[in-house]
PDB file of C-alpha atoms in Angstrom:
ATOM      1  CA  MET A 234     128.587  -8.405-101.620  1.00 31.00           C
ATOM      2  CA  THR A 235     125.889 -10.940-101.658  1.00 29.00           C
ATOM      3  CA  ARG A 236     125.173 -13.282 -98.656  1.00 27.00           C
ATOM      4  CA  ARG A 237     126.388 -16.237-100.764  1.00 29.00           C
ATOM      5  CA  LEU A 238     129.680 -14.493-101.714  1.00 29.00           C
ATOM      6  CA  PHE A 239     130.084 -13.369 -98.086  1.00 30.00           C
ATOM      7  CA  SER A 240     129.531 -16.943 -96.829  1.00 34.00           C
ATOM      8  CA  ALA A 241     132.026 -18.239 -99.377  1.00 33.00           C
ATOM      9  CA  PHE A 242     134.557 -15.659 -98.440  1.00 32.00           C
ATOM     10  CA  ALA A 243     134.084 -16.298 -94.787  1.00 37.00           C
ATOM     11  CA  PHE A 244     134.424 -20.133 -95.278  1.00 36.00           C
ATOM     12  CA  ALA A 245     137.679 -19.566 -97.252  1.00 35.00           C
ATOM     13  CA  LEU A 246     139.009 -17.420 -94.417  1.00 37.00           C
ATOM     14  CA  PHE A 247     137.989 -20.066 -91.890  1.00 40.00           C
ATOM     15  CA  THR A 248     139.654 -22.852 -93.915  1.00 39.00           C
ATOM     16  CA  LEU A 249     142.846 -20.844 -94.380  1.00 41.00           C
ATOM     17  CA  ALA A 250     142.886 -20.147 -90.611  1.00 44.00           C
ATOM     18  CA  ALA A 251     142.358 -23.745 -89.742  1.00 43.00           C
ATOM     19  CA  HIS A 252     145.045 -24.823 -92.193  1.00 44.00           C
ATOM     20  CA  SER A 253     147.475 -22.392 -90.639  1.00 46.00           C
ATOM     21  CA  ALA A 254     146.609 -23.537 -87.084  1.00 45.00           C
ATOM     22  CA  LEU A 255     147.003 -27.111 -88.152  1.00 45.00           C
ATOM     23  CA  ALA A 256     150.464 -26.388 -89.678  1.00 44.00           C
ATOM     24  CA  ALA A 257     151.420 -24.714 -86.562  1.00 48.00           C
ATOM     25  CA  ASP A 258     150.347 -27.657 -84.452  1.00 44.00           C
ATOM     26  CA  GLU A 259     151.916 -30.249 -86.551  1.00 60.00           C
ATOM     27  CA  GLY A 260     155.146 -28.261 -87.385  1.00 89.00           C
ATOM     28  CA  LEU A 261     156.138 -26.896 -90.555  1.00 95.00           C
ATOM     29  CA  LYS A 262     158.197 -28.964 -93.061  1.00 97.00           C
ATOM     30  CA  LYS A 263     161.535 -27.362 -93.563  1.00 97.00           C
ATOM     31  CA  VAL A 264     162.307 -26.805 -97.195  1.00 98.00           C
ATOM     32  CA  ALA A 265     165.268 -25.304 -99.003  1.00 98.00           C
ATOM     33  CA  ILE A 266     164.412 -23.523-102.226  1.00 98.00           C
ATOM     34  CA  GLY A 267     167.262 -22.627-104.629  1.00 98.00           C
ATOM     35  CA  ILE A 268     167.291 -19.408-106.664  1.00 97.00           C
ATOM     36  CA  ASP A 269     169.419 -18.731-109.701  1.00 93.00           C
ATOM     37  CA  TRP A 270     171.237 -15.528-108.545  1.00 88.00           C
ATOM     38  CA  PHE A 271     171.457 -13.254-105.554  1.00 91.00           C
ATOM     39  CA  VAL A 272     168.040 -12.128-104.391  1.00 96.00           C
ATOM     40  CA  ASN A 273     166.538  -9.618-106.747  1.00 96.00           C
ATOM     41  CA  PRO A 274     163.135  -8.585-108.216  1.00 98.00           C
ATOM     42  CA  ASN A 275     162.978 -11.770-110.379  1.00 97.00           C
ATOM     43  CA  HIS A 276     162.409 -13.629-107.117  1.00 98.00           C
ATOM     44  CA  ALA A 277     159.594 -11.266-105.914  1.00 98.00           C
ATOM     45  CA  PRO A 278     156.842 -13.957-105.939  1.00 98.00           C
ATOM     46  CA  LEU A 279     158.862 -16.164-103.554  1.00 98.00           C
ATOM     47  CA  VAL A 280     159.836 -13.340-101.250  1.00 98.00           C
ATOM     48  CA  VAL A 281     156.202 -12.144-101.076  1.00 98.00           C
ATOM     49  CA  ALA A 282     154.887 -15.574-100.461  1.00 98.00           C
ATOM     50  CA  LEU A 283     157.456 -16.000 -97.602  1.00 98.00           C
ATOM     51  CA  GLU A 284     156.729 -12.559 -96.014  1.00 98.00           C
ATOM     52  CA  LYS A 285     153.045 -12.920 -96.245  1.00 98.00           C
ATOM     53  CA  GLY A 286     153.083 -16.358 -94.785  1.00 98.00           C
ATOM     54  CA  PHE A 287     151.763 -18.311 -97.784  1.00 98.00           C
ATOM     55  CA  PHE A 288     154.437 -20.959 -97.538  1.00 98.00           C
ATOM     56  CA  ALA A 289     153.630 -21.361 -93.785  1.00 98.00           C
ATOM     57  CA  ASP A 290     149.973 -21.653 -94.587  1.00 98.00           C
ATOM     58  CA  ALA A 291     150.768 -24.482 -96.874  1.00 98.00           C
ATOM     59  CA  GLY A 292     152.761 -26.217 -94.172  1.00 98.00           C
ATOM     60  CA  LEU A 293     156.287 -25.269 -95.494  1.00 98.00           C
ATOM     61  CA  ASP A 294     159.071 -23.528 -93.569  1.00 98.00           C
ATOM     62  CA  VAL A 295     160.980 -22.219 -96.601  1.00 98.00           C
ATOM     63  CA  THR A 296     164.572 -21.012 -96.809  1.00 98.00           C
ATOM     64  CA  LEU A 297     165.726 -19.257-100.000  1.00 98.00           C
ATOM     65  CA  VAL A 298     169.293 -20.417-101.054  1.00 97.00           C
ATOM     66  CA  PRO A 299     171.226 -18.436-103.698  1.00 95.00           C
ATOM     67  CA  PRO A 300     173.953 -20.190-105.696  1.00 92.00           C
ATOM     68  CA  GLU A 301     177.698 -19.956-104.784  1.00 87.00           C
ATOM     69  CA  ASN A 302     178.674 -19.683-108.398  1.00 81.00           C
ATOM     70  CA  THR A 303     177.001 -19.208-111.782  1.00 69.00           C
ATOM     71  CA  MET A 304     176.412 -22.956-112.375  1.00 78.00           C
ATOM     72  CA  ASP A 305     175.469 -23.892-108.744  1.00 88.00           C
ATOM     73  CA  ASN A 306     171.722 -23.195-109.145  1.00 92.00           C
ATOM     74  CA  VAL A 307     171.410 -26.540-110.990  1.00 94.00           C
ATOM     75  CA  THR A 308     173.996 -28.590-109.145  1.00 94.00           C
ATOM     76  CA  MET A 309     172.424 -27.894-105.752  1.00 96.00           C
ATOM     77  CA  VAL A 310     169.183 -29.357-107.141  1.00 97.00           C
ATOM     78  CA  LEU A 311     171.034 -32.404-108.557  1.00 97.00           C
ATOM     79  CA  ASP A 312     172.921 -33.107-105.351  1.00 96.00           C
ATOM     80  CA  GLY A 313     169.743 -32.569-103.024  1.00 96.00           C
ATOM     81  CA  ARG A 314     170.901 -29.380-101.317  1.00 97.00           C
ATOM     82  CA  VAL A 315     167.648 -27.792-102.221  1.00 98.00           C
ATOM     83  CA  ALA A 316     164.233 -29.439-102.808  1.00 98.00           C
ATOM     84  CA  ILE A 317     163.227 -27.106-105.679  1.00 98.00           C
ATOM     85  CA  GLY A 318     165.573 -24.917-107.615  1.00 98.00           C
ATOM     86  CA  MET A 319     165.521 -22.414-110.501  1.00 97.00           C
ATOM     87  CA  SER A 320     166.981 -22.230-113.854  1.00 95.00           C
ATOM     88  CA  ASP A 321     166.295 -21.123-117.457  1.00 94.00           C
ATOM     89  CA  GLN A 322     164.466 -23.317-120.036  1.00 96.00           C
ATOM     90  CA  PRO A 323     167.399 -23.633-122.459  1.00 94.00           C
ATOM     91  CA  ARG A 324     169.885 -24.878-119.981  1.00 93.00           C
ATOM     92  CA  THR A 325     167.437 -27.263-118.363  1.00 96.00           C
ATOM     93  CA  GLN A 326     166.536 -28.852-121.649  1.00 96.00           C
ATOM     94  CA  ILE A 327     170.231 -29.203-122.530  1.00 94.00           C
ATOM     95  CA  GLU A 328     170.807 -30.899-119.120  1.00 95.00           C
ATOM     96  CA  VAL A 329     167.981 -33.213-119.692  1.00 97.00           C
ATOM     97  CA  ALA A 330     169.244 -33.998-123.224  1.00 96.00           C
ATOM     98  CA  GLY A 331     172.566 -35.116-121.532  1.00 95.00           C
ATOM     99  CA  GLY A 332     170.813 -37.508-119.107  1.00 97.00           C
ATOM    100  CA  SER A 333     170.288 -35.266-116.182  1.00 97.00           C
ATOM    101  CA  PRO A 334     167.186 -36.231-113.926  1.00 98.00           C
ATOM    102  CA  LEU A 335     165.905 -32.698-113.981  1.00 98.00           C
ATOM    103  CA  VAL A 336     162.268 -32.095-114.217  1.00 98.00           C
ATOM    104  CA  ILE A 337     160.524 -28.710-114.708  1.00 98.00           C
ATOM    105  CA  VAL A 338     157.656 -28.242-112.358  1.00 98.00           C
ATOM    106  CA  GLY A 339     156.532 -24.633-112.844  1.00 98.00           C
ATOM    107  CA  THR A 340     157.251 -21.263-114.492  1.00 98.00           C
ATOM    108  CA  LEU A 341     158.282 -17.968-112.961  1.00 98.00           C
ATOM    109  CA  ILE A 342     159.018 -15.693-115.988  1.00 98.00           C
ATOM    110  CA  PRO A 343     157.576 -17.230-119.327  1.00 98.00           C
ATOM    111  CA  VAL A 344     159.401 -14.963-121.671  1.00 96.00           C
ATOM    112  CA  PRO A 345     163.100 -14.477-122.629  1.00 95.00           C
ATOM    113  CA  LEU A 346     165.029 -11.684-120.858  1.00 94.00           C
ATOM    114  CA  ASN A 347     168.425 -12.207-122.523  1.00 91.00           C
ATOM    115  CA  ILE A 348     169.945  -9.303-124.395  1.00 93.00           C
ATOM    116  CA  VAL A 349     173.191  -8.041-125.621  1.00 95.00           C
ATOM    117  CA  LEU A 350     174.048  -4.879-123.657  1.00 97.00           C
ATOM    118  CA  ALA A 351     176.470  -2.109-124.680  1.00 97.00           C
ATOM    119  CA  VAL A 352     177.000   1.397-123.597  1.00 97.00           C
ATOM    120  CA  GLN A 353     176.128   4.276-125.969  1.00 96.00           C
ATOM    121  CA  GLY A 354     179.018   6.045-127.235  1.00 94.00           C
ATOM    122  CA  GLY A 355     181.140   2.891-127.144  1.00 94.00           C
ATOM    123  CA  PRO A 356     182.577   0.834-129.911  1.00 95.00           C
ATOM    124  CA  VAL A 357     179.292  -1.092-130.482  1.00 96.00           C
ATOM    125  CA  LYS A 358     176.263   0.744-131.990  1.00 95.00           C
ATOM    126  CA  THR A 359     174.599  -2.045-133.963  1.00 95.00           C
ATOM    127  CA  ILE A 360     174.708  -5.852-134.032  1.00 94.00           C
ATOM    128  CA  SER A 361     177.046  -5.778-137.044  1.00 94.00           C
ATOM    129  CA  ASP A 362     179.518  -3.907-134.922  1.00 96.00           C
ATOM    130  CA  LEU A 363     180.007  -7.064-132.727  1.00 96.00           C
ATOM    131  CA  ARG A 364     182.610  -8.285-135.158  1.00 96.00           C
ATOM    132  CA  GLY A 365     186.019  -8.213-133.602  1.00 96.00           C
ATOM    133  CA  LYS A 366     184.732  -7.310-130.086  1.00 97.00           C
ATOM    134  CA  ARG A 367     184.990  -8.894-126.607  1.00 96.00           C
ATOM    135  CA  ILE A 368     181.562 -10.305-125.442  1.00 94.00           C
ATOM    136  CA  GLY A 369     181.175 -10.955-121.784  1.00 92.00           C
ATOM    137  CA  TYR A 370     178.791 -13.762-120.537  1.00 86.00           C
ATOM    138  CA  ALA A 371     178.004 -15.127-117.059  1.00 78.00           C
ATOM    139  CA  ASP A 372     177.693 -18.907-117.659  1.00 64.00           C
ATOM    140  CA  SER A 373     180.850 -20.981-117.006  1.00 54.00           C
ATOM    141  CA  GLU A 374     179.595 -23.671-119.320  1.00 55.00           C
ATOM    142  CA  LYS A 375     178.208 -23.641-122.922  1.00 63.00           C
ATOM    143  CA  THR A 376     174.546 -22.716-122.847  1.00 74.00           C
ATOM    144  CA  GLU A 377     174.742 -18.943-123.232  1.00 74.00           C
ATOM    145  CA  SER A 378     177.698 -18.968-125.343  1.00 76.00           C
ATOM    146  CA  ASP A 379     176.123 -21.479-127.815  1.00 82.00           C
ATOM    147  CA  LEU A 380     172.854 -19.568-127.976  1.00 88.00           C
ATOM    148  CA  LEU A 381     174.922 -16.414-128.771  1.00 89.00           C
ATOM    149  CA  LYS A 382     176.708 -18.312-131.680  1.00 89.00           C
ATOM    150  CA  ILE A 383     173.404 -19.179-133.127  1.00 92.00           C
ATOM    151  CA  SER A 384     172.137 -15.531-132.719  1.00 93.00           C
ATOM    152  CA  LEU A 385     175.380 -14.241-134.334  1.00 93.00           C
ATOM    153  CA  ALA A 386     175.061 -16.707-137.164  1.00 92.00           C
ATOM    154  CA  ALA A 387     171.567 -15.380-137.889  1.00 92.00           C
ATOM    155  CA  HIS A 388     173.232 -11.989-138.449  1.00 93.00           C
ATOM    156  CA  ASP A 389     176.049 -13.489-140.559  1.00 94.00           C
ATOM    157  CA  ILE A 390     178.671 -13.113-137.848  1.00 95.00           C
ATOM    158  CA  PRO A 391     180.761 -16.204-137.325  1.00 93.00           C
ATOM    159  CA  VAL A 392     181.763 -16.887-133.798  1.00 89.00           C
ATOM    160  CA  SER A 393     185.421 -16.798-134.893  1.00 93.00           C
ATOM    161  CA  ASP A 394     184.959 -13.099-135.324  1.00 96.00           C
ATOM    162  CA  VAL A 395     184.209 -12.333-131.613  1.00 95.00           C
ATOM    163  CA  THR A 396     186.057 -13.164-128.338  1.00 94.00           C
ATOM    164  CA  LEU A 397     183.879 -14.704-125.568  1.00 91.00           C
ATOM    165  CA  VAL A 398     184.889 -13.756-122.009  1.00 92.00           C
ATOM    166  CA  ASP A 399     183.443 -15.455-118.884  1.00 88.00           C
ATOM    167  CA  VAL A 400     182.876 -12.582-116.477  1.00 88.00           C
ATOM    168  CA  GLU A 401     180.780 -14.630-113.977  1.00 79.00           C
ATOM    169  CA  PHE A 402     178.787 -12.473-111.460  1.00 75.00           C
ATOM    170  CA  ALA A 403     180.621  -9.251-112.208  1.00 87.00           C
ATOM    171  CA  MET A 404     178.905  -8.521-115.440  1.00 91.00           C
ATOM    172  CA  VAL A 405     178.247  -4.804-115.514  1.00 95.00           C
ATOM    173  CA  PRO A 406     181.497  -3.846-113.729  1.00 96.00           C
ATOM    174  CA  ALA A 407     183.292  -5.777-116.524  1.00 96.00           C
ATOM    175  CA  LEU A 408     181.486  -3.717-119.126  1.00 97.00           C
ATOM    176  CA  LEU A 409     182.045  -0.277-117.465  1.00 96.00           C
ATOM    177  CA  GLU A 410     185.727  -1.042-116.706  1.00 96.00           C
ATOM    178  CA  GLY A 411     186.353  -1.861-120.387  1.00 95.00           C
ATOM    179  CA  LYS A 412     187.181  -5.531-119.840  1.00 96.00           C
ATOM    180  CA  VAL A 413     184.564  -6.403-122.429  1.00 97.00           C
ATOM    181  CA  ASP A 414     182.777  -4.410-125.229  1.00 97.00           C
ATOM    182  CA  VAL A 415     179.342  -5.817-124.707  1.00 96.00           C
ATOM    183  CA  LEU A 416     177.499  -8.287-122.443  1.00 95.00           C
ATOM    184  CA  THR A 417     175.314 -11.209-123.325  1.00 90.00           C
ATOM    185  CA  ASP A 418     173.263 -13.160-120.693  1.00 84.00           C
ATOM    186  CA  ALA A 419     172.257  -9.717-119.350  1.00 90.00           C
ATOM    187  CA  TYR A 420     168.638  -9.295-118.428  1.00 92.00           C
ATOM    188  CA  ARG A 421     166.602  -6.565-120.007  1.00 95.00           C
ATOM    189  CA  ASN A 422     164.937  -5.922-116.627  1.00 97.00           C
ATOM    190  CA  PHE A 423     168.009  -5.467-114.535  1.00 95.00           C
ATOM    191  CA  GLU A 424     171.484  -4.771-116.087  1.00 96.00           C
ATOM    192  CA  PRO A 425     170.381  -1.771-118.362  1.00 97.00           C
ATOM    193  CA  PHE A 426     169.236  -0.004-115.121  1.00 98.00           C
ATOM    194  CA  GLN A 427     172.564  -0.805-113.581  1.00 97.00           C
ATOM    195  CA  VAL A 428     174.432   0.910-116.459  1.00 98.00           C
ATOM    196  CA  GLU A 429     171.977   3.858-116.210  1.00 97.00           C
ATOM    197  CA  LEU A 430     172.615   4.358-112.540  1.00 97.00           C
ATOM    198  CA  ALA A 431     176.362   4.363-113.194  1.00 97.00           C
ATOM    199  CA  GLY A 432     175.936   7.505-115.283  1.00 97.00           C
ATOM    200  CA  LYS A 433     175.944   5.821-118.719  1.00 97.00           C
ATOM    201  CA  THR A 434     173.369   5.313-121.299  1.00 98.00           C
ATOM    202  CA  PRO A 435     172.598   1.583-121.876  1.00 98.00           C
ATOM    203  CA  LEU A 436     172.255   0.287-125.420  1.00 97.00           C
ATOM    204  CA  VAL A 437     170.087  -2.814-125.790  1.00 96.00           C
ATOM    205  CA  LEU A 438     170.480  -5.130-128.787  1.00 95.00           C
ATOM    206  CA  ASP A 439     167.820  -7.889-129.161  1.00 92.00           C
ATOM    207  CA  ILE A 440     170.210 -10.288-130.827  1.00 91.00           C
ATOM    208  CA  GLU A 441     167.955 -13.341-130.218  1.00 92.00           C
ATOM    209  CA  LYS A 442     164.925 -11.823-131.898  1.00 89.00           C
ATOM    210  CA  GLY A 443     164.076 -13.954-135.032  1.00 90.00           C
ATOM    211  CA  ALA A 444     167.014 -16.140-134.415  1.00 93.00           C
ATOM    212  CA  MET A 445     165.208 -18.760-132.152  1.00 95.00           C
ATOM    213  CA  PRO A 446     161.767 -19.731-130.817  1.00 96.00           C
ATOM    214  CA  THR A 447     160.548 -18.072-127.524  1.00 96.00           C
ATOM    215  CA  TYR A 448     161.374 -19.714-124.254  1.00 97.00           C
ATOM    216  CA  SER A 449     160.785 -19.371-120.521  1.00 97.00           C
ATOM    217  CA  GLU A 450     163.604 -17.401-118.955  1.00 95.00           C
ATOM    218  CA  LEU A 451     163.036 -18.749-115.349  1.00 97.00           C
ATOM    219  CA  VAL A 452     161.495 -21.999-114.383  1.00 98.00           C
ATOM    220  CA  TYR A 453     161.349 -24.117-111.251  1.00 98.00           C
ATOM    221  CA  ILE A 454     163.188 -27.452-111.365  1.00 98.00           C
ATOM    222  CA  VAL A 455     163.451 -30.700-109.178  1.00 98.00           C
ATOM    223  CA  ASN A 456     165.488 -33.854-109.230  1.00 98.00           C
ATOM    224  CA  ARG A 457     163.234 -36.630-110.421  1.00 97.00           C
ATOM    225  CA  ASP A 458     165.003 -39.140-108.243  1.00 97.00           C
ATOM    226  CA  ILE A 459     164.338 -37.314-104.989  1.00 96.00           C
ATOM    227  CA  VAL A 460     161.338 -35.118-105.762  1.00 97.00           C
ATOM    228  CA  ASP A 461     158.593 -34.826-103.024  1.00 97.00           C
ATOM    229  CA  PRO A 462     155.382 -34.330-104.879  1.00 97.00           C
ATOM    230  CA  ASP A 463     153.679 -32.967-101.750  1.00 97.00           C
ATOM    231  CA  VAL A 464     156.319 -30.184-101.409  1.00 98.00           C
ATOM    232  CA  VAL A 465     155.955 -29.409-105.079  1.00 98.00           C
ATOM    233  CA  GLU A 466     152.266 -29.027-104.886  1.00 98.00           C
ATOM    234  CA  LYS A 467     152.362 -26.909-101.694  1.00 98.00           C
ATOM    235  CA  PHE A 468     155.115 -24.731-103.099  1.00 98.00           C
ATOM    236  CA  LEU A 469     153.211 -23.917-106.382  1.00 98.00           C
ATOM    237  CA  VAL A 470     150.038 -23.096-104.462  1.00 98.00           C
ATOM    238  CA  ALA A 471     151.900 -20.692-102.212  1.00 98.00           C
ATOM    239  CA  VAL A 472     153.867 -19.249-105.056  1.00 98.00           C
ATOM    240  CA  GLU A 473     150.691 -18.559-107.034  1.00 98.00           C
ATOM    241  CA  ARG A 474     149.235 -16.697-104.158  1.00 98.00           C
ATOM    242  CA  GLY A 475     152.425 -14.621-104.021  1.00 98.00           C
ATOM    243  CA  VAL A 476     152.232 -13.719-107.661  1.00 98.00           C
ATOM    244  CA  LYS A 477     148.587 -12.685-107.308  1.00 98.00           C
ATOM    245  CA  ALA A 478     149.335 -10.535-104.186  1.00 98.00           C
ATOM    246  CA  LEU A 479     152.187  -8.985-106.032  1.00 97.00           C
ATOM    247  CA  VAL A 480     150.162  -8.200-109.118  1.00 96.00           C
ATOM    248  CA  GLU A 481     147.298  -6.860-107.153  1.00 97.00           C
ATOM    249  CA  ASP A 482     149.474  -4.464-105.094  1.00 98.00           C
ATOM    250  CA  PRO A 483     153.008  -3.947-106.435  1.00 97.00           C
ATOM    251  CA  ASP A 484     153.630  -1.005-103.940  1.00 97.00           C
ATOM    252  CA  ALA A 485     152.678  -3.027-100.834  1.00 98.00           C
ATOM    253  CA  SER A 486     154.557  -5.937-102.111  1.00 98.00           C
ATOM    254  CA  TRP A 487     157.685  -3.911-102.599  1.00 98.00           C
ATOM    255  CA  GLU A 488     157.511  -3.061 -98.904  1.00 98.00           C
ATOM    256  CA  LEU A 489     157.545  -6.806 -98.138  1.00 98.00           C
ATOM    257  CA  PHE A 490     160.361  -7.321-100.499  1.00 98.00           C
ATOM    258  CA  VAL A 491     162.618  -4.851 -98.797  1.00 98.00           C
ATOM    259  CA  LYS A 492     161.541  -6.108 -95.408  1.00 97.00           C
ATOM    260  CA  TYR A 493     162.957  -9.453 -96.323  1.00 97.00           C
ATOM    261  CA  ASP A 494     166.372  -7.760 -96.535  1.00 97.00           C
ATOM    262  CA  SER A 495     167.059  -4.042 -96.060  1.00 97.00           C
ATOM    263  CA  LYS A 496     169.942  -4.208 -98.513  1.00 97.00           C
ATOM    264  CA  LEU A 497     167.286  -4.793-101.263  1.00 97.00           C
ATOM    265  CA  ASP A 498     165.951  -1.197-100.733  1.00 98.00           C
ATOM    266  CA  ASN A 499     167.900   0.641-103.389  1.00 97.00           C
ATOM    267  CA  GLU A 500     167.120   2.464-106.672  1.00 98.00           C
ATOM    268  CA  LEU A 501     168.410  -0.263-108.918  1.00 97.00           C
ATOM    269  CA  ASN A 502     165.970  -2.791-107.471  1.00 97.00           C
ATOM    270  CA  ARG A 503     163.120  -0.305-107.465  1.00 98.00           C
ATOM    271  CA  LYS A 504     163.581   0.339-111.216  1.00 98.00           C
ATOM    272  CA  SER A 505     164.002  -3.368-111.857  1.00 98.00           C
ATOM    273  CA  TRP A 506     160.820  -4.060-109.811  1.00 98.00           C
ATOM    274  CA  ASP A 507     158.661  -1.904-111.972  1.00 97.00           C
ATOM    275  CA  ALA A 508     159.976  -3.522-115.115  1.00 98.00           C
ATOM    276  CA  THR A 509     159.707  -7.114-113.749  1.00 98.00           C
ATOM    277  CA  VAL A 510     156.234  -7.118-112.112  1.00 97.00           C
ATOM    278  CA  PRO A 511     154.330  -7.255-115.393  1.00 97.00           C
ATOM    279  CA  LEU A 512     156.481 -10.313-116.618  1.00 98.00           C
ATOM    280  CA  PHE A 513     155.464 -12.898-113.988  1.00 98.00           C
ATOM    281  CA  THR A 514     153.155 -15.678-114.884  1.00 98.00           C
ATOM    282  CA  THR A 515     150.007 -15.784-112.678  1.00 97.00           C
ATOM    283  CA  GLN A 516     149.768 -19.527-113.259  1.00 97.00           C
ATOM    284  CA  PRO A 517     153.175 -20.934-112.121  1.00 98.00           C
ATOM    285  CA  ALA A 518     152.081 -24.518-112.497  1.00 97.00           C
ATOM    286  CA  LEU A 519     151.095 -24.073-116.082  1.00 95.00           C
ATOM    287  CA  LEU A 520     153.706 -25.552-118.527  1.00 97.00           C
ATOM    288  CA  ASP A 521     153.344 -25.006-122.319  1.00 96.00           C
ATOM    289  CA  LYS A 522     154.268 -28.260-123.862  1.00 97.00           C
ATOM    290  CA  GLU A 523     154.178 -26.987-127.418  1.00 97.00           C
ATOM    291  CA  GLN A 524     156.769 -24.245-126.456  1.00 97.00           C
ATOM    292  CA  TYR A 525     159.021 -26.768-124.892  1.00 98.00           C
ATOM    293  CA  ALA A 526     158.709 -29.056-128.056  1.00 98.00           C
ATOM    294  CA  ARG A 527     159.436 -26.172-130.445  1.00 98.00           C
ATOM    295  CA  PHE A 528     162.593 -25.245-128.397  1.00 97.00           C
ATOM    296  CA  ALA A 529     163.755 -28.856-128.313  1.00 97.00           C
ATOM    297  CA  THR A 530     163.496 -29.110-132.032  1.00 97.00           C
ATOM    298  CA  PHE A 531     165.513 -25.865-132.334  1.00 96.00           C
ATOM    299  CA  LEU A 532     168.269 -27.340-130.039  1.00 95.00           C
ATOM    300  CA  VAL A 533     168.515 -30.516-132.076  1.00 96.00           C
ATOM    301  CA  ALA A 534     168.484 -28.620-135.394  1.00 96.00           C
ATOM    302  CA  ASN A 535     171.295 -26.431-134.249  1.00 93.00           C
ATOM    303  CA  ASP A 536     173.457 -29.227-132.936  1.00 92.00           C
ATOM    304  CA  MET A 537     173.310 -28.025-129.265  1.00 92.00           C
ATOM    305  CA  VAL A 538     172.118 -31.485-128.396  1.00 94.00           C
ATOM    306  CA  GLY A 539     172.010 -34.739-130.393  1.00 95.00           C
ATOM    307  CA  SER A 540     168.474 -35.713-129.231  1.00 97.00           C
ATOM    308  CA  ILE A 541     166.132 -34.853-126.390  1.00 97.00           C
ATOM    309  CA  PRO A 542     163.589 -36.886-124.526  1.00 97.00           C
ATOM    310  CA  ALA A 543     159.855 -36.259-125.156  1.00 97.00           C
ATOM    311  CA  VAL A 544     158.551 -33.335-123.212  1.00 97.00           C
ATOM    312  CA  GLN A 545     156.238 -35.432-120.958  1.00 95.00           C
ATOM    313  CA  ASP A 546     159.588 -37.093-119.753  1.00 97.00           C
ATOM    314  CA  TYR A 547     160.789 -33.804-118.101  1.00 98.00           C
ATOM    315  CA  LEU A 548     157.754 -31.667-117.623  1.00 98.00           C
ATOM    316  CA  TYR A 549     156.046 -32.343-114.302  1.00 96.00           C
ATOM    317  CA  SER A 550     152.744 -34.014-114.084  1.00 87.00           C
ATOM    318  CA  PRO A 551     151.310 -34.582-110.472  1.00 78.00           C
TER     319      PRO A 551
END
């Protein structure tokens, strides 16, 4: 390490320590951050940032708040229960098209995770076998079911040929108990491992591939009418530090993850952890305007929305 690099490093440490001391002296700002589901490896950057003190370094006293039902992750942003929440890109754009004051401030996972999940040896072996079957989904409104309809149409399967069943949070149990034949709105980095650990062999069908443009599976959202720009800026800085720490040392970060809640220390989460770490964006503040514009065009073209505001109206700009 050169003297210049050492000096820069030392200065950075001094600055960070000074900032931490200042935050302690002034008191941290209490902030509720909503997540989209129960805590799982998808939320690793937030948990790592929390456990390593990155939020505190930024002056924030963060509490992670899971939703009470499958739609609550958005409603608790809209009604102010949380300062920043989490959702998927398609649903957020549909909400915006309906007049919702949601704004996307950052990205967690910039690629789709949604799959159709079956069990090998069951009634579904290929996408064409979906005709006449019961498809479970975990969204009590229309987003996932409408995306499924589009994907089915791309494979020449009318939605009238399937039965859609809202299974809410009990996705894999519904599949394993035979209440549904397959699942949609299952994540490729979680539910297949859950099936595997139940002693069955998962069958993953990429029904969305070729049927729609790519999108970000998980994004950070705020309510435009009550957003605190200072909180957003500090949150994104802390989360970026969390992602980088996670990517640099996944094993040490895993230990922090299970320290947050000992119930997280299980084989399912460990398998999901290894599959999820490579998926996180290392630049959470970066928003791909062209990607959002392409998906907006897709939503309008497929009559999921009548029209949608320009991307600059709902993508955050400090």
